[in-house]
Short mmCIF file of C-alpha atoms in Angstrom, two decimals:
data_model
loop_
_atom_site.label_atom_id
_atom_site.label_comp_id
_atom_site.label_asym_id
_atom_site.label_seq_id
_atom_site.Cartn_x
_atom_site.Cartn_y
_atom_site.Cartn_z
CA UNK A 1 71.23 84.07 88.05
CA UNK A 2 70.78 87.00 85.66
CA UNK A 3 72.38 86.12 82.35
CA UNK A 4 72.46 88.34 79.26
CA UNK A 5 69.52 87.33 77.05
CA UNK A 6 71.33 87.98 73.76
CA UNK A 7 74.30 85.91 74.86
CA UNK A 8 71.99 83.06 75.89
CA UNK A 9 70.44 83.11 72.42
CA UNK A 10 73.88 82.86 70.82
CA UNK A 11 74.69 79.95 73.15
CA UNK A 12 71.55 78.10 72.07
CA UNK A 13 72.25 78.87 68.42
CA UNK A 14 75.77 77.46 68.65
CA UNK A 15 74.59 74.29 70.33
CA UNK A 16 71.86 73.82 67.74
CA UNK A 17 74.61 73.82 65.09
CA UNK A 18 76.60 71.21 67.01
CA UNK A 19 79.23 73.73 68.15
CA UNK A 20 80.50 73.31 71.70
CA UNK A 21 80.87 76.83 73.20
CA UNK A 22 83.01 75.36 76.00
CA UNK A 23 85.46 72.95 74.31
CA UNK A 24 87.84 70.97 76.51
CA UNK A 25 91.14 72.16 75.00
CA UNK A 26 92.85 74.38 72.45
CA UNK A 27 96.45 73.80 71.36
CA UNK A 28 98.43 77.00 70.81
CA UNK A 29 102.04 77.86 70.05
CA UNK A 30 102.57 81.00 72.15
CA UNK A 31 101.16 82.94 75.06
CA UNK A 32 100.79 86.66 74.38
CA UNK A 33 103.85 87.30 76.52
CA UNK A 34 105.87 84.74 74.56
CA UNK A 35 104.79 86.41 71.32
CA UNK A 36 106.01 89.78 72.54
CA UNK A 37 109.27 88.35 73.88
CA UNK A 38 110.01 86.57 70.61
CA UNK A 39 109.14 89.62 68.49
CA UNK A 40 111.38 91.80 70.64
CA UNK A 41 114.29 89.44 69.99
CA UNK A 42 113.64 89.62 66.24
CA UNK A 43 113.57 93.43 66.41
CA UNK A 44 111.67 93.50 63.14
CA UNK A 45 108.83 96.01 62.61
CA UNK A 46 107.54 94.97 59.22
CA UNK A 47 104.16 95.95 57.86
CA UNK A 48 104.24 92.65 55.97
CA UNK A 49 103.63 89.39 57.91
CA UNK A 50 106.93 88.20 59.41
CA UNK A 51 105.84 85.36 61.76
CA UNK A 52 103.41 82.83 60.36
CA UNK A 53 101.03 80.25 61.83
CA UNK A 54 101.22 81.75 65.29
CA UNK A 55 98.41 80.64 67.59
CA UNK A 56 97.48 82.09 70.97
CA UNK A 57 94.59 82.52 73.41
CA UNK A 58 93.02 85.40 75.26
CA UNK A 59 89.91 87.16 76.51
CA UNK A 60 88.29 89.79 74.29
CA UNK A 61 88.47 93.31 75.64
CA UNK A 62 87.29 95.40 72.70
CA UNK A 63 85.99 94.92 69.13
CA UNK A 64 86.23 97.77 66.62
CA UNK A 65 84.51 97.11 63.29
CA UNK A 66 85.57 98.80 60.05
CA UNK A 67 83.34 97.54 57.25
CA UNK A 68 84.42 94.00 56.39
CA UNK A 69 87.29 94.05 58.87
CA UNK A 70 87.62 94.38 62.62
CA UNK A 71 90.33 95.06 65.17
CA UNK A 72 90.03 93.10 68.39
CA UNK A 73 91.98 93.45 71.63
CA UNK A 74 92.60 90.28 73.60
CA UNK A 75 94.42 89.98 76.90
CA UNK A 76 95.86 87.17 78.96
CA UNK A 77 97.87 87.23 82.21
CA UNK A 78 98.02 91.01 82.08
CA UNK A 79 99.34 91.12 78.50
CA UNK A 80 97.43 92.60 75.55
CA UNK A 81 97.54 91.79 71.83
CA UNK A 82 95.67 93.32 68.91
CA UNK A 83 93.99 90.99 66.43
CA UNK A 84 92.92 91.79 62.88
CA UNK A 85 89.99 89.89 61.37
CA UNK A 86 88.80 90.45 57.81
CA UNK A 87 86.84 88.76 55.07
CA UNK A 88 89.93 88.26 52.88
CA UNK A 89 91.43 85.62 55.19
CA UNK A 90 88.37 84.20 56.96
CA UNK A 91 85.91 84.27 54.10
CA UNK A 92 82.58 86.06 54.31
CA UNK A 93 80.67 83.32 56.12
CA UNK A 94 83.27 82.74 58.82
CA UNK A 95 83.91 86.46 59.24
CA UNK A 96 80.21 87.18 59.70
CA UNK A 97 79.97 84.26 62.13
CA UNK A 98 82.87 85.72 64.11
CA UNK A 99 81.24 89.15 64.32
CA UNK A 100 77.91 87.58 65.30
CA UNK A 101 78.95 85.11 67.99
CA UNK A 102 82.03 86.71 69.55
CA UNK A 103 81.60 89.42 72.19
CA UNK A 104 83.49 91.26 74.90
CA UNK A 105 84.55 88.94 77.68
CA UNK A 106 84.59 85.80 75.51
CA UNK A 107 87.72 83.67 75.52
CA UNK A 108 88.99 82.68 72.09
CA UNK A 109 91.84 80.84 70.45
CA UNK A 110 93.24 82.31 67.23
CA UNK A 111 95.76 81.38 64.57
CA UNK A 112 97.40 83.71 62.08
CA UNK A 113 100.36 85.85 61.00
CA UNK A 114 102.07 88.66 62.87
CA UNK A 115 102.67 92.09 61.36
CA UNK A 116 102.86 95.72 62.41
CA UNK A 117 100.11 98.18 61.45
CA UNK A 118 100.94 101.55 59.92
CA UNK A 119 100.53 103.01 63.42
CA UNK A 120 103.22 100.62 64.71
CA UNK A 121 100.90 98.27 66.59
CA UNK A 122 101.94 94.60 66.78
CA UNK A 123 98.95 92.68 65.39
CA UNK A 124 97.96 89.09 64.65
CA UNK A 125 96.00 88.75 61.39
CA UNK A 126 93.54 85.93 62.00
CA UNK A 127 93.36 83.00 59.60
CA UNK A 128 91.29 80.83 61.92
CA UNK A 129 89.65 81.05 65.33
CA UNK A 130 87.78 79.00 67.93
CA UNK A 131 85.42 80.07 70.70
CA UNK A 132 86.77 78.58 73.95
CA UNK A 133 84.36 80.04 76.50
CA UNK A 134 81.23 82.13 75.96
CA UNK A 135 80.79 84.81 78.62
CA UNK A 136 77.16 85.13 79.70
CA UNK A 137 77.59 88.40 81.58
CA UNK A 138 78.61 91.60 79.82
CA UNK A 139 81.94 92.92 81.14
CA UNK A 140 81.38 95.92 83.41
CA UNK A 141 82.65 99.46 83.14
CA UNK A 142 85.43 99.12 85.67
CA UNK A 143 85.53 102.86 86.40
CA UNK A 144 81.99 102.62 87.78
CA UNK A 145 82.50 99.58 90.01
CA UNK A 146 82.10 100.21 93.72
CA UNK A 147 84.75 98.92 96.13
CA UNK A 148 82.12 96.57 97.57
CA UNK A 149 81.48 95.03 94.13
CA UNK A 150 85.21 94.69 93.48
CA UNK A 151 85.86 92.92 96.79
CA UNK A 152 82.81 90.64 96.45
CA UNK A 153 83.63 89.68 92.82
CA UNK A 154 87.40 89.78 92.90
CA UNK A 155 87.75 87.77 89.68
CA UNK A 156 86.16 90.70 87.83
CA UNK A 157 88.50 93.10 89.61
CA UNK A 158 91.53 91.06 88.57
CA UNK A 159 90.33 90.87 84.97
CA UNK A 160 89.52 94.52 84.38
CA UNK A 161 91.59 96.39 86.97
CA UNK A 162 95.29 96.27 86.14
CA UNK A 163 96.16 97.84 89.50
CA UNK A 164 94.38 95.07 91.44
CA UNK A 165 96.26 92.45 89.44
CA UNK A 166 99.62 94.17 90.00
CA UNK A 167 98.96 94.45 93.73
CA UNK A 168 98.37 90.69 93.92
CA UNK A 169 101.54 89.95 91.96
CA UNK A 170 103.46 92.23 94.32
CA UNK A 171 101.88 90.56 97.34
CA UNK A 172 102.87 87.07 96.24
CA UNK A 173 106.37 88.27 95.33
CA UNK A 174 106.77 89.78 98.81
CA UNK A 175 105.76 86.48 100.41
CA UNK A 176 108.20 84.61 98.16
CA UNK A 177 111.00 87.01 99.11
CA UNK A 178 110.21 86.58 102.82
CA UNK A 179 110.52 82.83 102.46
CA UNK A 180 113.76 83.14 100.50
CA UNK A 181 115.28 85.45 103.10
CA UNK A 182 114.44 83.10 105.95
CA UNK A 183 115.70 80.04 104.05
CA UNK A 184 118.99 81.88 103.56
CA UNK A 185 119.13 82.55 107.31
CA UNK A 186 118.87 78.83 108.03
CA UNK A 187 115.20 78.65 109.00
CA UNK A 188 113.03 75.64 108.17
CA UNK A 189 109.46 76.17 107.00
CA UNK A 190 107.07 73.98 108.99
CA UNK A 191 103.34 73.44 109.40
CA UNK A 192 101.01 73.67 112.39
CA UNK A 193 97.35 72.66 112.78
CA UNK A 194 94.64 75.14 111.81
CA UNK A 195 91.98 73.45 113.96
CA UNK A 196 93.12 73.34 117.59
CA UNK A 197 91.57 72.06 120.83
CA UNK A 198 92.91 75.14 122.68
CA UNK A 199 93.34 78.41 120.82
CA UNK A 200 96.32 80.46 121.95
CA UNK A 201 99.37 82.53 121.20
CA UNK A 202 97.48 85.84 121.16
CA UNK A 203 94.72 87.73 122.93
CA UNK A 204 91.71 87.49 120.63
CA UNK A 205 88.23 86.05 120.25
CA UNK A 206 88.30 82.76 118.29
CA UNK A 207 86.01 81.14 115.76
CA UNK A 208 84.59 77.91 117.18
CA UNK A 209 83.78 74.69 115.34
CA UNK A 210 82.63 71.23 116.38
CA UNK A 211 84.48 68.02 115.58
CA UNK A 212 81.78 65.40 115.17
CA UNK A 213 84.15 62.42 115.34
CA UNK A 214 85.41 63.55 118.76
CA UNK A 215 82.23 65.28 119.90
CA UNK A 216 84.37 68.24 120.99
CA UNK A 217 84.44 71.95 120.26
CA UNK A 218 87.69 72.99 118.57
CA UNK A 219 88.85 76.38 117.35
CA UNK A 220 90.37 77.97 114.27
CA UNK A 221 93.83 79.09 115.29
CA UNK A 222 94.32 82.72 116.31
CA UNK A 223 98.11 82.40 116.14
CA UNK A 224 100.87 80.02 115.08
CA UNK A 225 102.89 80.47 118.25
CA UNK A 226 102.27 77.60 120.62
CA UNK A 227 102.73 74.81 118.08
CA UNK A 228 105.83 76.46 116.62
CA UNK A 229 107.30 76.57 120.12
CA UNK A 230 106.60 72.86 120.41
CA UNK A 231 108.95 72.46 117.41
CA UNK A 232 111.60 74.37 119.40
CA UNK A 233 111.08 72.00 122.34
CA UNK A 234 111.40 69.13 119.87
CA UNK A 235 114.86 70.22 118.77
CA UNK A 236 114.12 72.35 115.69
CA UNK A 237 116.15 75.47 116.40
CA UNK A 238 115.01 77.82 113.62
CA UNK A 239 111.44 77.45 112.35
CA UNK A 240 108.87 79.60 110.61
CA UNK A 241 105.42 79.34 109.09
CA UNK A 242 103.43 81.59 106.77
CA UNK A 243 99.79 80.76 107.33
CA UNK A 244 96.24 81.92 107.80
CA UNK A 245 94.99 82.83 111.26
CA UNK A 246 91.46 83.70 112.31
CA UNK A 247 90.30 86.26 114.86
CA UNK A 248 86.64 87.05 115.42
CA UNK A 249 87.22 90.79 115.49
CA UNK A 250 86.35 94.00 113.67
CA UNK A 251 86.48 94.45 109.92
CA UNK A 252 88.01 97.78 108.96
CA UNK A 253 90.82 99.28 106.88
CA UNK A 254 93.55 97.45 108.84
CA UNK A 255 91.66 94.37 110.09
CA UNK A 256 90.23 91.29 108.39
CA UNK A 257 89.09 88.31 110.51
CA UNK A 258 91.10 85.95 108.28
CA UNK A 259 94.61 87.17 107.59
CA UNK A 260 98.10 85.93 106.77
CA UNK A 261 100.71 85.76 109.50
CA UNK A 262 104.41 85.00 109.48
CA UNK A 263 105.74 83.61 112.75
CA UNK A 264 109.30 82.50 113.37
CA UNK A 265 111.14 81.15 116.40
CA UNK A 266 114.89 81.08 116.94
CA UNK A 267 116.43 79.02 119.72
CA UNK A 268 119.25 80.60 121.74
CA UNK A 269 118.21 84.09 120.63
CA UNK A 270 116.34 86.91 122.40
CA UNK A 271 114.15 89.82 121.37
CA UNK A 272 117.18 91.96 120.48
CA UNK A 273 118.32 89.34 117.95
CA UNK A 274 114.76 89.15 116.61
CA UNK A 275 114.66 92.94 116.33
CA UNK A 276 117.72 92.93 114.06
CA UNK A 277 116.33 90.04 112.03
CA UNK A 278 112.95 91.77 111.58
CA UNK A 279 114.49 95.05 110.44
CA UNK A 280 116.81 93.33 107.97
CA UNK A 281 114.02 91.12 106.65
CA UNK A 282 111.65 94.00 105.89
CA UNK A 283 114.43 96.10 104.33
CA UNK A 284 115.71 93.27 102.13
CA UNK A 285 112.24 92.18 101.06
CA UNK A 286 111.41 95.77 100.08
CA UNK A 287 114.55 96.01 97.95
CA UNK A 288 113.97 92.65 96.27
CA UNK A 289 110.22 92.96 95.71
CA UNK A 290 110.04 96.69 94.93
CA UNK A 291 113.60 97.48 93.80
CA UNK A 292 113.21 100.62 95.90
CA UNK A 293 113.54 101.03 99.70
CA UNK A 294 111.67 104.37 99.72
CA UNK A 295 107.89 104.20 100.01
CA UNK A 296 105.28 106.91 99.57
CA UNK A 297 102.36 106.57 101.95
CA UNK A 298 99.35 108.83 102.52
CA UNK A 299 98.35 109.03 106.18
CA UNK A 300 95.41 111.20 107.26
CA UNK A 301 95.51 113.04 103.95
CA UNK A 302 99.22 113.86 104.11
CA UNK A 303 101.85 112.13 101.97
CA UNK A 304 104.99 110.83 103.65
CA UNK A 305 108.12 109.22 102.26
CA UNK A 306 109.34 106.33 104.38
CA UNK A 307 112.95 105.34 103.80
CA UNK A 308 113.53 101.74 104.83
CA UNK A 309 117.29 102.12 104.31
CA UNK A 310 117.46 104.27 107.43
CA UNK A 311 117.91 102.46 110.77
CA UNK A 312 114.54 101.85 112.40
CA UNK A 313 113.76 103.97 115.46
CA UNK A 314 113.72 102.43 118.95
CA UNK A 315 111.88 103.75 121.99
CA UNK A 316 110.30 102.18 125.06
CA UNK A 317 106.53 102.18 125.43
CA UNK A 318 106.83 104.23 128.62
CA UNK A 319 109.01 106.89 126.96
CA UNK A 320 106.78 107.09 123.89
CA UNK A 321 103.64 107.52 126.00
CA UNK A 322 105.38 109.97 128.36
CA UNK A 323 106.36 112.12 125.37
CA UNK A 324 102.76 112.09 124.13
CA UNK A 325 101.16 113.17 127.43
CA UNK A 326 103.94 115.53 128.50
CA UNK A 327 104.75 113.79 131.79
CA UNK A 328 106.47 110.65 133.03
CA UNK A 329 103.89 107.87 132.83
CA UNK A 330 105.51 106.14 135.80
CA UNK A 331 104.54 109.11 137.98
CA UNK A 332 100.88 108.95 136.93
CA UNK A 333 98.56 107.27 139.44
CA UNK A 334 96.12 104.52 138.57
CA UNK A 335 93.19 106.90 139.21
CA UNK A 336 94.66 109.45 136.81
CA UNK A 337 95.21 106.75 134.18
CA UNK A 338 91.54 105.84 134.49
CA UNK A 339 90.55 109.51 134.17
CA UNK A 340 92.69 109.86 131.04
CA UNK A 341 90.95 106.84 129.49
CA UNK A 342 87.53 108.24 130.37
CA UNK A 343 88.46 111.54 128.68
CA UNK A 344 89.06 109.77 125.37
CA UNK A 345 86.10 107.43 125.89
CA UNK A 346 88.22 104.29 126.03
CA UNK A 347 88.26 101.23 128.25
CA UNK A 348 91.21 98.87 128.85
CA UNK A 349 91.25 95.23 127.82
CA UNK A 350 88.29 93.34 129.26
CA UNK A 351 87.15 96.54 131.03
CA UNK A 352 89.72 95.62 133.69
CA UNK A 353 91.41 98.73 135.09
CA UNK A 354 94.73 97.00 135.68
CA UNK A 355 97.67 99.40 135.43
CA UNK A 356 99.46 97.62 132.60
CA UNK A 357 96.23 97.32 130.60
CA UNK A 358 95.52 101.05 131.04
CA UNK A 359 99.01 102.05 129.92
CA UNK A 360 98.77 99.79 126.86
CA UNK A 361 95.36 101.20 125.87
CA UNK A 362 96.56 104.80 126.26
CA UNK A 363 99.57 104.01 124.09
CA UNK A 364 97.34 102.44 121.42
CA UNK A 365 95.07 105.50 121.27
CA UNK A 366 97.51 108.37 121.84
CA UNK A 367 100.71 107.14 120.19
CA UNK A 368 100.42 104.14 117.87
CA UNK A 369 98.33 105.75 115.13
CA UNK A 370 100.78 108.65 114.85
CA UNK A 371 103.94 106.59 114.29
CA UNK A 372 105.04 107.11 110.68
CA UNK A 373 108.67 106.02 110.48
CA UNK A 374 109.41 102.34 111.25
CA UNK A 375 109.74 102.27 115.03
CA UNK A 376 110.33 99.48 117.53
CA UNK A 377 108.29 100.04 120.71
CA UNK A 378 110.08 98.20 123.53
CA UNK A 379 109.44 96.78 126.98
CA UNK A 380 105.75 96.32 127.75
CA UNK A 381 103.98 95.94 131.13
CA UNK A 382 104.09 92.34 132.29
CA UNK A 383 100.28 92.15 132.43
CA UNK A 384 100.00 92.55 128.65
CA UNK A 385 101.16 89.06 127.70
CA UNK A 386 101.33 85.70 129.45
CA UNK A 387 103.89 84.26 126.97
CA UNK A 388 106.83 86.64 127.32
CA UNK A 389 109.95 86.43 129.47
CA UNK A 390 110.18 89.01 132.30
CA UNK A 391 112.62 91.83 131.57
CA UNK A 392 116.14 91.04 132.78
CA UNK A 393 116.69 94.60 134.12
CA UNK A 394 113.27 96.22 134.57
CA UNK A 395 110.89 94.63 137.12
CA UNK A 396 107.27 94.73 136.08
CA UNK A 397 108.09 94.71 132.36
CA UNK A 398 108.62 92.01 129.75
CA UNK A 399 111.13 91.70 126.91
CA UNK A 400 108.71 92.49 124.12
CA UNK A 401 108.67 94.79 121.13
CA UNK A 402 106.12 95.78 118.55
CA UNK A 403 107.10 97.30 115.22
CA UNK A 404 104.99 100.22 113.99
CA UNK A 405 105.09 102.14 110.72
CA UNK A 406 102.58 104.28 108.82
CA UNK A 407 100.27 104.19 111.83
CA UNK A 408 100.03 100.38 111.81
CA UNK A 409 101.36 97.60 113.99
CA UNK A 410 103.41 95.30 111.76
CA UNK A 411 105.11 92.91 114.17
CA UNK A 412 104.99 91.62 117.74
CA UNK A 413 107.98 89.85 119.31
CA UNK A 414 109.21 88.41 122.60
CA UNK A 415 112.05 86.88 124.40
CA UNK A 416 109.90 83.79 124.81
CA UNK A 417 108.91 82.58 128.24
CA UNK A 418 110.40 79.12 128.82
CA UNK A 419 109.83 78.76 132.60
CA UNK A 420 106.98 76.22 132.91
CA UNK A 421 106.17 77.21 136.52
CA UNK A 422 105.83 80.90 135.66
CA UNK A 423 103.88 79.98 132.52
CA UNK A 424 101.49 77.97 134.68
CA UNK A 425 101.00 80.96 136.98
CA UNK A 426 100.41 83.42 134.13
CA UNK A 427 97.92 81.12 132.43
CA UNK A 428 96.02 80.85 135.72
CA UNK A 429 95.92 84.64 135.98
CA UNK A 430 94.55 84.80 132.43
CA UNK A 431 91.83 82.34 133.40
CA UNK A 432 90.92 84.56 136.35
CA UNK A 433 90.65 87.54 134.01
CA UNK A 434 88.45 85.47 131.72
CA UNK A 435 86.13 84.80 134.65
CA UNK A 436 86.05 88.57 135.29
CA UNK A 437 84.76 89.19 131.79
CA UNK A 438 87.87 89.48 129.60
CA UNK A 439 86.75 87.65 126.45
CA UNK A 440 90.23 87.93 124.91
CA UNK A 441 92.09 86.39 127.86
CA UNK A 442 94.41 83.50 127.03
CA UNK A 443 92.99 80.06 127.87
CA UNK A 444 95.07 77.59 129.85
CA UNK A 445 96.93 75.22 127.53
CA UNK A 446 97.89 72.17 129.58
CA UNK A 447 99.81 70.45 126.81
CA UNK A 448 101.88 73.56 126.11
CA UNK A 449 102.90 73.79 129.78
CA UNK A 450 103.75 70.09 129.62
CA UNK A 451 105.90 70.76 126.54
CA UNK A 452 107.79 73.53 128.33
CA UNK A 453 108.32 71.15 131.22
CA UNK A 454 110.49 68.97 128.97
CA UNK A 455 112.75 72.01 128.57
CA UNK A 456 112.71 74.74 125.91
CA UNK A 457 115.94 76.65 125.22
CA UNK A 458 116.04 80.45 125.46
CA UNK A 459 114.17 81.55 122.35
CA UNK A 460 113.23 84.68 120.48
CA UNK A 461 110.12 84.82 118.35
CA UNK A 462 108.12 87.24 116.24
CA UNK A 463 104.80 87.43 114.44
CA UNK A 464 104.62 89.69 111.39
CA UNK A 465 101.34 90.60 109.71
CA UNK A 466 101.94 89.88 106.04
CA UNK A 467 98.91 91.87 104.88
CA UNK A 468 100.03 95.01 106.68
CA UNK A 469 103.59 94.67 105.43
CA UNK A 470 102.17 94.52 101.90
CA UNK A 471 100.04 97.59 102.69
CA UNK A 472 103.15 99.44 103.81
CA UNK A 473 105.27 98.44 100.83
CA UNK A 474 102.58 99.17 98.24
CA UNK A 475 101.25 102.33 99.88
CA UNK A 476 97.59 101.24 99.83
CA UNK A 477 95.08 102.51 102.38
CA UNK A 478 92.79 99.51 102.92
CA UNK A 479 93.72 95.95 103.83
CA UNK A 480 90.94 94.76 101.49
CA UNK A 481 92.96 95.95 98.50
CA UNK A 482 95.82 93.52 99.17
CA UNK A 483 93.89 90.48 100.43
CA UNK A 484 92.85 88.40 97.41
CA UNK A 485 89.42 87.56 98.80
CA UNK A 486 88.63 89.79 101.79
CA UNK A 487 85.75 88.96 104.10
CA UNK A 488 82.55 90.67 102.98
CA UNK A 489 78.89 90.00 103.70
CA UNK A 490 77.61 87.27 101.41
CA UNK A 491 74.33 89.18 101.18
CA UNK A 492 76.18 91.69 99.00
CA UNK A 493 77.27 88.86 96.72
CA UNK A 494 73.74 87.45 96.45
CA UNK A 495 72.26 90.89 95.75
CA UNK A 496 74.60 91.35 92.79
#
């Protein structure tokens, strides 16, 4: 570890004098925020001290010396306070000690009197101080930090980048508002296992682990779905979970292998009910968390304003794709679908040229990225999911929607399949596709089929990507900006 040599010398000097540079505790009367709140209530801007014996804590941002006095900025929990240290109050020895041992990045406790400077700056004049934690690395120039450094050392980003801190506060507020909305709709928050003997609920490559006590390979969950549906079978009619899921997939501006997912299931509802719930949830969360339902978002260099107060658009997948290619997709032959994929250098799921897979891939590449306004894409080919109820009016399709906005998929929902015999058949088809090379095919889950066999009511369910919802509501470009600790090569961390 590369520590600052001068700071190490100060550390040794302090210890040689019997001073602990990392004491266990410091009692203080106010946080910086509490100081500001209390001063605002007093509404008194005196140049003479007006609050005495105030003590607080914070990290040093800047030190500006003026002869035998110094102004110091400290900050804590996003709040800043100016300190004033001078020989008059501290005495020459203690003042010189302060200037010698205290540096940027150190955490200190201070005690003193509040006053306003002639420039109108609220300031604490220090009568006493204590070093609480000596920083051994000089704080960086944030403006010169690369994104890679910021993501690998997020604690530094949070400390010195106010925008990163605000994004995290907004993220956690959004999650809180989602929970509150669902509680008010009568949903119960539940838990499901993260390690599972059979991964399922989505089409994705899993992360595999080994359980020594059982001598079995288990998997990090790729979805919350199948265990939440077991709650529905067990008589819980409205359940949700906000949790981490893990997919061994690409890392890019909209994907992180570990991400946060909301899934909810509602007995005696269908995908139309879930569609209304999803639209209302996102709109209400935006108003509560942002106080503003209009969002500015830059997509491909162009700024758009997305108004979440407007009703979300609705269009079928077939109609959306037909509009994009200028002809009815139902009239296009399988050979022509394959030619269209070859022209854009794309292959369908698992390199299997099944009609439904080809249509879905063409939609993903020709339509999805260009959807700006919140839009529900409805009624997918039956081949695309083994967990969805067949469409009540359209043979060959399923009752499924995905919600897109700002070129991103935000949600995926079904009228859930509750026919155990059909579920058995679809799982077997998925296993056949796995044998043919589809690494993302859904494995057969015997216990889930057994659960359905006890009887599951008609149910609607949805999965909503929390990270992408936060991206939408905050207008950021990269998913790494709104994940507290995004996945990044540890080699980058070691090199730093």
